[in-house]
PDB file of C-alpha atoms in Angstrom:
ATOM      1  CA  MET X   1      18.548  -7.459 -32.880  1.00  0.00           C
ATOM      2  CA  ASP X   2      15.498  -6.294 -31.202  1.00  0.00           C
ATOM      3  CA  VAL X   3      15.393  -9.503 -29.132  1.00  0.00           C
ATOM      4  CA  PHE X   4      12.688  -8.035 -26.821  1.00  0.00           C
ATOM      5  CA  GLY X   5      10.912  -6.930 -29.606  1.00  0.00           C
ATOM      6  CA  GLU X   6      10.726 -10.414 -31.384  1.00  0.00           C
ATOM      7  CA  ALA X   7       9.349 -12.052 -28.428  1.00  0.00           C
ATOM      8  CA  LEU X   8       6.471  -9.710 -28.610  1.00  0.00           C
ATOM      9  CA  LYS X   9       5.663  -9.979 -32.052  1.00  0.00           C
ATOM     10  CA  ASP X  10       5.245 -13.975 -31.503  1.00  0.00           C
ATOM     11  CA  GLN X  11       3.137 -13.418 -28.429  1.00  0.00           C
ATOM     12  CA  PHE X  12       0.809 -11.068 -30.497  1.00  0.00           C
ATOM     13  CA  ARG X  13       0.606 -13.011 -33.717  1.00  0.00           C
ATOM     14  CA  LYS X  14       1.311 -16.566 -32.908  1.00  0.00           C
ATOM     15  CA  PRO X  15       1.055 -17.032 -28.818  1.00  0.00           C
ATOM     16  CA  PRO X  16       2.277 -18.441 -26.898  1.00  0.00           C
ATOM     17  CA  ALA X  17       5.790 -16.885 -27.358  1.00  0.00           C
ATOM     18  CA  GLU X  18       8.569 -19.051 -26.428  1.00  0.00           C
ATOM     19  CA  THR X  19      10.721 -18.703 -23.113  1.00  0.00           C
ATOM     20  CA  LEU X  20      12.096 -14.987 -22.947  1.00  0.00           C
ATOM     21  CA  TRP X  21      15.305 -15.145 -20.691  1.00  0.00           C
ATOM     22  CA  VAL X  22      16.311 -11.889 -18.698  1.00  0.00           C
ATOM     23  CA  HIS X  23      20.266 -12.203 -17.988  1.00  0.00           C
ATOM     24  CA  ASN X  24      21.263 -10.412 -15.177  1.00  0.00           C
ATOM     25  CA  SER X  25      24.562  -8.914 -13.338  1.00  0.00           C
ATOM     26  CA  TYR X  26      23.646 -10.143  -9.927  1.00  0.00           C
ATOM     27  CA  ASP X  27      22.445 -13.714 -10.268  1.00  0.00           C
ATOM     28  CA  GLU X  28      21.066 -16.731 -12.549  1.00  0.00           C
ATOM     29  CA  PRO X  29      19.167 -15.969 -15.661  1.00  0.00           C
ATOM     30  CA  GLU X  30      15.184 -15.456 -15.033  1.00  0.00           C
ATOM     31  CA  GLU X  31      12.184 -16.433 -17.024  1.00  0.00           C
ATOM     32  CA  MET X  32      10.060 -13.371 -18.131  1.00  0.00           C
ATOM     33  CA  PRO X  33       6.435 -14.454 -19.303  1.00  0.00           C
ATOM     34  CA  VAL X  34       5.932 -12.409 -22.357  1.00  0.00           C
ATOM     35  CA  ASP X  35       2.026 -12.217 -21.773  1.00  0.00           C
ATOM     36  CA  ILE X  36       2.672 -10.199 -18.842  1.00  0.00           C
ATOM     37  CA  TYR X  37       3.188  -7.274 -21.197  1.00  0.00           C
ATOM     38  CA  PHE X  38      -0.328  -7.912 -22.867  1.00  0.00           C
ATOM     39  CA  ARG X  39      -2.376  -7.684 -19.381  1.00  0.00           C
ATOM     40  CA  ASP X  40      -5.743  -5.903 -19.605  1.00  0.00           C
ATOM     41  CA  GLU X  41      -6.768  -3.765 -16.626  1.00  0.00           C
ATOM     42  CA  ALA X  42      -8.241  -6.634 -14.454  1.00  0.00           C
ATOM     43  CA  GLU X  43      -4.862  -8.156 -14.373  1.00  0.00           C
ATOM     44  CA  MET X  44      -2.871  -5.204 -13.204  1.00  0.00           C
ATOM     45  CA  PRO X  45      -1.641  -5.049  -9.705  1.00  0.00           C
ATOM     46  CA  ASP X  46      -2.918  -2.149  -7.054  1.00  0.00           C
ATOM     47  CA  LEU X  47       0.513  -0.031  -7.548  1.00  0.00           C
ATOM     48  CA  GLU X  48      -0.163  -0.038 -11.312  1.00  0.00           C
ATOM     49  CA  LEU X  49      -4.003   1.024 -10.707  1.00  0.00           C
ATOM     50  CA  LYS X  50      -3.051   3.772  -8.511  1.00  0.00           C
ATOM     51  CA  ALA X  51      -0.566   4.903 -10.770  1.00  0.00           C
ATOM     52  CA  MET X  52      -3.017   5.341 -13.444  1.00  0.00           C
ATOM     53  CA  GLU X  53      -5.508   7.085 -11.285  1.00  0.00           C
ATOM     54  CA  LEU X  54      -2.711   9.845 -10.487  1.00  0.00           C
ATOM     55  CA  CYS X  55      -2.344  10.395 -14.208  1.00  0.00           C
ATOM     56  CA  LYS X  56      -3.544  14.187 -15.279  1.00  0.00           C
ATOM     57  CA  GLY X  57      -3.822  16.096 -18.471  1.00  0.00           C
ATOM     58  CA  LYS X  58      -1.503  15.197 -21.304  1.00  0.00           C
ATOM     59  CA  VAL X  59       0.186  11.756 -20.556  1.00  0.00           C
ATOM     60  CA  LEU X  60       3.203  10.464 -22.169  1.00  0.00           C
ATOM     61  CA  ASP X  61       3.280   6.541 -21.112  1.00  0.00           C
ATOM     62  CA  VAL X  62       7.392   5.963 -21.166  1.00  0.00           C
ATOM     63  CA  GLY X  63       8.529   2.597 -22.278  1.00  0.00           C
ATOM     64  CA  ALA X  64       5.001   1.657 -22.998  1.00  0.00           C
ATOM     65  CA  GLY X  65       5.780  -2.109 -24.562  1.00  0.00           C
ATOM     66  CA  VAL X  66       2.477  -2.844 -26.098  1.00  0.00           C
ATOM     67  CA  GLY X  67       0.508  -0.087 -24.702  1.00  0.00           C
ATOM     68  CA  SER X  68      -1.521  -1.960 -22.171  1.00  0.00           C
ATOM     69  CA  HIS X  69      -1.268   0.877 -19.589  1.00  0.00           C
ATOM     70  CA  ALA X  70      -1.918   3.680 -22.145  1.00  0.00           C
ATOM     71  CA  LEU X  71      -5.052   1.652 -23.837  1.00  0.00           C
ATOM     72  CA  VAL X  72      -6.483   1.663 -20.135  1.00  0.00           C
ATOM     73  CA  LEU X  73      -5.809   5.721 -20.190  1.00  0.00           C
ATOM     74  CA  GLN X  74      -7.281   6.305 -23.659  1.00  0.00           C
ATOM     75  CA  ASN X  75     -10.172   4.159 -22.606  1.00  0.00           C
ATOM     76  CA  ARG X  76     -10.610   6.703 -19.658  1.00  0.00           C
ATOM     77  CA  GLY X  77     -10.790   9.394 -22.327  1.00  0.00           C
ATOM     78  CA  PHE X  78      -6.914  10.699 -21.741  1.00  0.00           C
ATOM     79  CA  ASP X  79      -4.914  12.331 -24.651  1.00  0.00           C
ATOM     80  CA  VAL X  80      -2.124   9.662 -24.091  1.00  0.00           C
ATOM     81  CA  THR X  81       0.865   8.776 -26.279  1.00  0.00           C
ATOM     82  CA  GLY X  82       2.627   5.524 -26.066  1.00  0.00           C
ATOM     83  CA  MET X  83       6.400   5.661 -26.431  1.00  0.00           C
ATOM     84  CA  ASP X  84       8.781   2.691 -26.683  1.00  0.00           C
ATOM     85  CA  ILE X  85      12.237   2.270 -27.925  1.00  0.00           C
ATOM     86  CA  SER X  86      11.206  -1.079 -29.779  1.00  0.00           C
ATOM     87  CA  ALA X  87       9.757  -0.215 -33.300  1.00  0.00           C
ATOM     88  CA  PRO X  88       7.674  -3.765 -32.964  1.00  0.00           C
ATOM     89  CA  ALA X  89       6.501  -2.827 -30.041  1.00  0.00           C
ATOM     90  CA  VAL X  90       5.169   0.333 -31.345  1.00  0.00           C
ATOM     91  CA  GLU X  91       3.715  -0.942 -34.227  1.00  0.00           C
ATOM     92  CA  ILE X  92       1.687  -3.566 -31.862  1.00  0.00           C
ATOM     93  CA  MET X  93       0.472  -0.733 -29.789  1.00  0.00           C
ATOM     94  CA  LYS X  94      -0.974   0.619 -33.120  1.00  0.00           C
ATOM     95  CA  GLU X  95      -2.330  -2.510 -34.074  1.00  0.00           C
ATOM     96  CA  ARG X  96      -4.169  -2.973 -30.386  1.00  0.00           C
ATOM     97  CA  GLY X  97      -5.971   0.310 -30.916  1.00  0.00           C
ATOM     98  CA  LEU X  98      -3.602   2.930 -29.308  1.00  0.00           C
ATOM     99  CA  ARG X  99      -4.222   5.878 -31.324  1.00  0.00           C
ATOM    100  CA  GLN X 100      -0.860   7.858 -30.466  1.00  0.00           C
ATOM    101  CA  ALA X 101       2.361   5.655 -30.408  1.00  0.00           C
ATOM    102  CA  ILE X 102       5.851   6.656 -31.167  1.00  0.00           C
ATOM    103  CA  GLU X 103       9.267   4.997 -31.411  1.00  0.00           C
ATOM    104  CA  GLY X 104      11.507   7.042 -29.187  1.00  0.00           C
ATOM    105  CA  ASN X 105      13.848   7.404 -26.331  1.00  0.00           C
ATOM    106  CA  ILE X 106      12.954   9.825 -23.508  1.00  0.00           C
ATOM    107  CA  LEU X 107      16.587  10.610 -22.627  1.00  0.00           C
ATOM    108  CA  THR X 108      16.726  12.623 -25.901  1.00  0.00           C
ATOM    109  CA  TYR X 109      13.289  13.164 -26.534  1.00  0.00           C
ATOM    110  CA  LYS X 110      12.232  17.048 -26.823  1.00  0.00           C
ATOM    111  CA  ASP X 111       9.419  17.154 -29.565  1.00  0.00           C
ATOM    112  CA  GLN X 112       6.423  17.940 -27.054  1.00  0.00           C
ATOM    113  CA  LYS X 113       5.605  18.941 -23.377  1.00  0.00           C
ATOM    114  CA  TYR X 114       3.054  16.852 -21.151  1.00  0.00           C
ATOM    115  CA  ASP X 115       1.432  17.225 -17.800  1.00  0.00           C
ATOM    116  CA  THR X 116       2.300  13.222 -16.845  1.00  0.00           C
ATOM    117  CA  LEU X 117       5.210  11.412 -17.600  1.00  0.00           C
ATOM    118  CA  LEU X 118       4.191   7.518 -16.499  1.00  0.00           C
ATOM    119  CA  PHE X 119       6.774   4.879 -16.285  1.00  0.00           C
ATOM    120  CA  MET X 120       5.516   1.543 -15.222  1.00  0.00           C
ATOM    121  CA  MET X 121       6.950  -1.677 -14.601  1.00  0.00           C
ATOM    122  CA  ASN X 122      10.227   0.004 -13.255  1.00  0.00           C
ATOM    123  CA  GLY X 123      10.534   1.968 -16.300  1.00  0.00           C
ATOM    124  CA  ILE X 124      12.814   4.899 -14.761  1.00  0.00           C
ATOM    125  CA  GLY X 125      15.232   2.383 -14.202  1.00  0.00           C
ATOM    126  CA  LEU X 126      16.103   3.454 -17.887  1.00  0.00           C
ATOM    127  CA  THR X 127      18.111   6.159 -16.863  1.00  0.00           C
ATOM    128  CA  GLY X 128      20.646   3.627 -16.195  1.00  0.00           C
ATOM    129  CA  SER X 129      22.684   4.601 -12.889  1.00  0.00           C
ATOM    130  CA  ILE X 130      22.422   7.182  -9.961  1.00  0.00           C
ATOM    131  CA  SER X 131      24.086   9.538 -11.985  1.00  0.00           C
ATOM    132  CA  GLY X 132      22.063   9.193 -14.728  1.00  0.00           C
ATOM    133  CA  LEU X 133      18.878   9.685 -12.710  1.00  0.00           C
ATOM    134  CA  LYS X 134      20.142  12.670 -11.480  1.00  0.00           C
ATOM    135  CA  SER X 135      20.684  14.249 -15.026  1.00  0.00           C
ATOM    136  CA  PHE X 136      17.329  12.853 -16.149  1.00  0.00           C
ATOM    137  CA  LEU X 137      15.463  14.601 -13.014  1.00  0.00           C
ATOM    138  CA  LYS X 138      17.011  17.838 -14.017  1.00  0.00           C
ATOM    139  CA  GLN X 139      16.796  17.869 -17.529  1.00  0.00           C
ATOM    140  CA  VAL X 140      13.060  16.081 -17.852  1.00  0.00           C
ATOM    141  CA  LYS X 141      11.313  19.262 -16.524  1.00  0.00           C
ATOM    142  CA  ASN X 142      11.589  20.487 -19.931  1.00  0.00           C
ATOM    143  CA  LEU X 143       9.188  17.992 -21.273  1.00  0.00           C
ATOM    144  CA  LEU X 144       6.577  18.826 -18.812  1.00  0.00           C
ATOM    145  CA  ASN X 145       3.979  21.933 -18.624  1.00  0.00           C
ATOM    146  CA  PRO X 146       3.677  24.133 -15.524  1.00  0.00           C
ATOM    147  CA  GLY X 147       2.432  21.694 -12.873  1.00  0.00           C
ATOM    148  CA  GLY X 148       3.844  18.748 -14.358  1.00  0.00           C
ATOM    149  CA  GLN X 149       4.508  15.611 -12.619  1.00  0.00           C
ATOM    150  CA  LEU X 150       6.521  11.992 -12.873  1.00  0.00           C
ATOM    151  CA  ILE X 151       4.639   9.099 -11.895  1.00  0.00           C
ATOM    152  CA  PHE X 152       6.856   6.049 -11.701  1.00  0.00           C
ATOM    153  CA  ASP X 153       7.547   2.652  -9.581  1.00  0.00           C
ATOM    154  CA  SER X 154      10.747   1.459  -8.303  1.00  0.00           C
ATOM    155  CA  SER X 155      12.337  -1.104  -5.985  1.00  0.00           C
ATOM    156  CA  ASP X 156      14.945  -1.269  -3.203  1.00  0.00           C
ATOM    157  CA  LEU X 157      17.524  -4.302  -3.781  1.00  0.00           C
ATOM    158  CA  SER X 158      18.879  -4.422  -0.637  1.00  0.00           C
ATOM    159  CA  TYR X 159      17.016  -7.923   0.079  1.00  0.00           C
ATOM    160  CA  LEU X 160      19.510  -9.177  -2.599  1.00  0.00           C
ATOM    161  CA  TYR X 161      22.604  -8.561  -0.269  1.00  0.00           C
ATOM    162  CA  GLN X 162      21.058 -10.190   3.083  1.00  0.00           C
ATOM    163  CA  GLU X 163      23.606 -12.894   2.606  1.00  0.00           C
ATOM    164  CA  ILE X 164      26.170 -11.590   0.321  1.00  0.00           C
ATOM    165  CA  PRO X 165      28.339  -7.570   0.796  1.00  0.00           C
ATOM    166  CA  PHE X 166      27.165  -4.961  -1.089  1.00  0.00           C
ATOM    167  CA  PRO X 167      29.175  -3.864  -4.440  1.00  0.00           C
ATOM    168  CA  SER X 168      32.282  -2.275  -3.450  1.00  0.00           C
ATOM    169  CA  HIS X 169      31.961   0.505  -6.294  1.00  0.00           C
ATOM    170  CA  GLY X 170      28.736   1.990  -7.154  1.00  0.00           C
ATOM    171  CA  TYR X 171      25.355   2.225  -5.865  1.00  0.00           C
ATOM    172  CA  PHE X 172      23.618  -1.489  -5.008  1.00  0.00           C
ATOM    173  CA  GLY X 173      20.723  -0.666  -7.450  1.00  0.00           C
ATOM    174  CA  GLU X 174      22.666  -0.521 -10.574  1.00  0.00           C
ATOM    175  CA  VAL X 175      22.677  -3.572 -12.402  1.00  0.00           C
ATOM    176  CA  SER X 176      22.841  -4.805 -16.275  1.00  0.00           C
ATOM    177  CA  PHE X 177      20.295  -6.710 -18.058  1.00  0.00           C
ATOM    178  CA  ARG X 178      20.251  -8.589 -21.400  1.00  0.00           C
ATOM    179  CA  TYR X 179      17.397 -10.433 -23.263  1.00  0.00           C
ATOM    180  CA  GLU X 180      17.825 -13.830 -24.761  1.00  0.00           C
ATOM    181  CA  TYR X 181      14.925 -15.317 -26.867  1.00  0.00           C
ATOM    182  CA  LYS X 182      15.295 -18.429 -29.159  1.00  0.00           C
ATOM    183  CA  GLY X 183      18.867 -18.524 -28.746  1.00  0.00           C
ATOM    184  CA  LEU X 184      19.094 -15.124 -29.587  1.00  0.00           C
ATOM    185  CA  LYS X 185      21.413 -12.606 -27.269  1.00  0.00           C
ATOM    186  CA  GLY X 186      20.816  -8.773 -26.886  1.00  0.00           C
ATOM    187  CA  ASN X 187      23.326  -6.278 -25.873  1.00  0.00           C
ATOM    188  CA  TRP X 188      23.866  -5.734 -22.255  1.00  0.00           C
ATOM    189  CA  PHE X 189      21.962  -2.815 -21.054  1.00  0.00           C
ATOM    190  CA  LYS X 190      22.178  -0.705 -17.652  1.00  0.00           C
ATOM    191  CA  TRP X 191      19.530  -0.350 -15.245  1.00  0.00           C
ATOM    192  CA  VAL X 192      19.006   0.996 -11.938  1.00  0.00           C
ATOM    193  CA  TYR X 193      16.393   0.637  -9.112  1.00  0.00           C
ATOM    194  CA  VAL X 194      16.538   3.127  -6.580  1.00  0.00           C
ATOM    195  CA  ASP X 195      15.319   2.809  -3.053  1.00  0.00           C
ATOM    196  CA  GLN X 196      12.883   5.383  -1.435  1.00  0.00           C
ATOM    197  CA  SER X 197      15.482   7.463   0.974  1.00  0.00           C
ATOM    198  CA  THR X 198      17.970   7.936  -1.874  1.00  0.00           C
ATOM    199  CA  LEU X 199      15.322   8.842  -4.267  1.00  0.00           C
ATOM    200  CA  ILE X 200      13.673  11.192  -2.002  1.00  0.00           C
ATOM    201  CA  GLU X 201      17.240  12.990  -1.303  1.00  0.00           C
ATOM    202  CA  ILE X 202      17.985  12.951  -5.440  1.00  0.00           C
ATOM    203  CA  ALA X 203      14.554  14.592  -5.944  1.00  0.00           C
ATOM    204  CA  LYS X 204      14.619  17.190  -3.732  1.00  0.00           C
ATOM    205  CA  ALA X 205      18.372  18.113  -4.752  1.00  0.00           C
ATOM    206  CA  SER X 206      16.759  18.626  -8.342  1.00  0.00           C
ATOM    207  CA  GLY X 207      14.119  20.777  -7.287  1.00  0.00           C
ATOM    208  CA  TRP X 208      11.088  18.208  -7.116  1.00  0.00           C
ATOM    209  CA  GLU X 209       8.606  17.534  -4.445  1.00  0.00           C
ATOM    210  CA  PRO X 210       8.621  13.846  -3.870  1.00  0.00           C
ATOM    211  CA  GLU X 211       5.745  11.636  -2.484  1.00  0.00           C
ATOM    212  CA  ILE X 212       5.627   7.941  -1.803  1.00  0.00           C
ATOM    213  CA  ILE X 213       2.120   6.981  -2.766  1.00  0.00           C
ATOM    214  CA  PHE X 214       2.034   3.275  -2.249  1.00  0.00           C
ATOM    215  CA  GLU X 215       4.202   0.308  -1.199  1.00  0.00           C
ATOM    216  CA  ASP X 216       3.371  -3.113  -1.974  1.00  0.00           C
ATOM    217  CA  GLY X 217       5.027  -4.606   1.034  1.00  0.00           C
ATOM    218  CA  GLN X 218       7.486  -6.375  -1.299  1.00  0.00           C
ATOM    219  CA  ASP X 219      10.193  -3.812  -1.727  1.00  0.00           C
ATOM    220  CA  GLN X 220       8.433  -1.954  -4.474  1.00  0.00           C
ATOM    221  CA  TYR X 221       6.724   1.401  -4.081  1.00  0.00           C
ATOM    222  CA  LEU X 222       5.118   4.007  -6.292  1.00  0.00           C
ATOM    223  CA  ALA X 223       6.484   7.561  -6.433  1.00  0.00           C
ATOM    224  CA  ARG X 224       4.832  10.873  -7.688  1.00  0.00           C
ATOM    225  CA  LEU X 225       7.341  13.570  -8.415  1.00  0.00           C
ATOM    226  CA  SER X 226       6.044  17.163  -8.728  1.00  0.00           C
ATOM    227  CA  ILE X 227       7.561  20.457  -9.897  1.00  0.00           C
ATOM    228  CA  LYS X 228       8.116  22.863  -7.009  1.00  0.00           C
ATOM    229  CA  GLY X 229       6.333  26.185  -7.274  1.00  0.00           C
TER     230      GLY X 229
END
């Protein structure tokens, strides 16, 4: 059951959607406002606007949701494709006017090459763990043209452990989530948030040139990784 996709469909066809709950492995469940995925350019934070300014060439918006960022790029004249693992999300992208939208998983995708891979709203977290991120940064170069780049935001979750000890096993930014909508619960899935110093270390070891482009002052930052040489 695509619980997330059901919430998106309701928000698109008969808004407002009911409450989408996000259960996590570190705290109480949180409400996720579904309308946040349908923002227009004027409603986007500076971090996301800056990310889109950095895009170049042929762009793949990974985890594009209902295509809000991809539509902005399309309106700016980019050759942009929105990708999401959720079939309802892809259908909504198309209905909203995105010309190129595909259902797929970036971890197994091999069909085309791009100049920019864009991951918004902590989308790089889909790699699931630090080891998953390391593997992804080595493999994803095959999806990029010469001079290609990854653009994404992430967060430093160390603030969660100001009053409790860090996990005894694994990296502190490795968490798990599940969605709940209208009483239906999806499967748990792994996600990773990586702090800046760890990202830079991993990126350099994997042959990337990492840059921290922007910080929002609330533990979230925007990074660009370029292929060395």
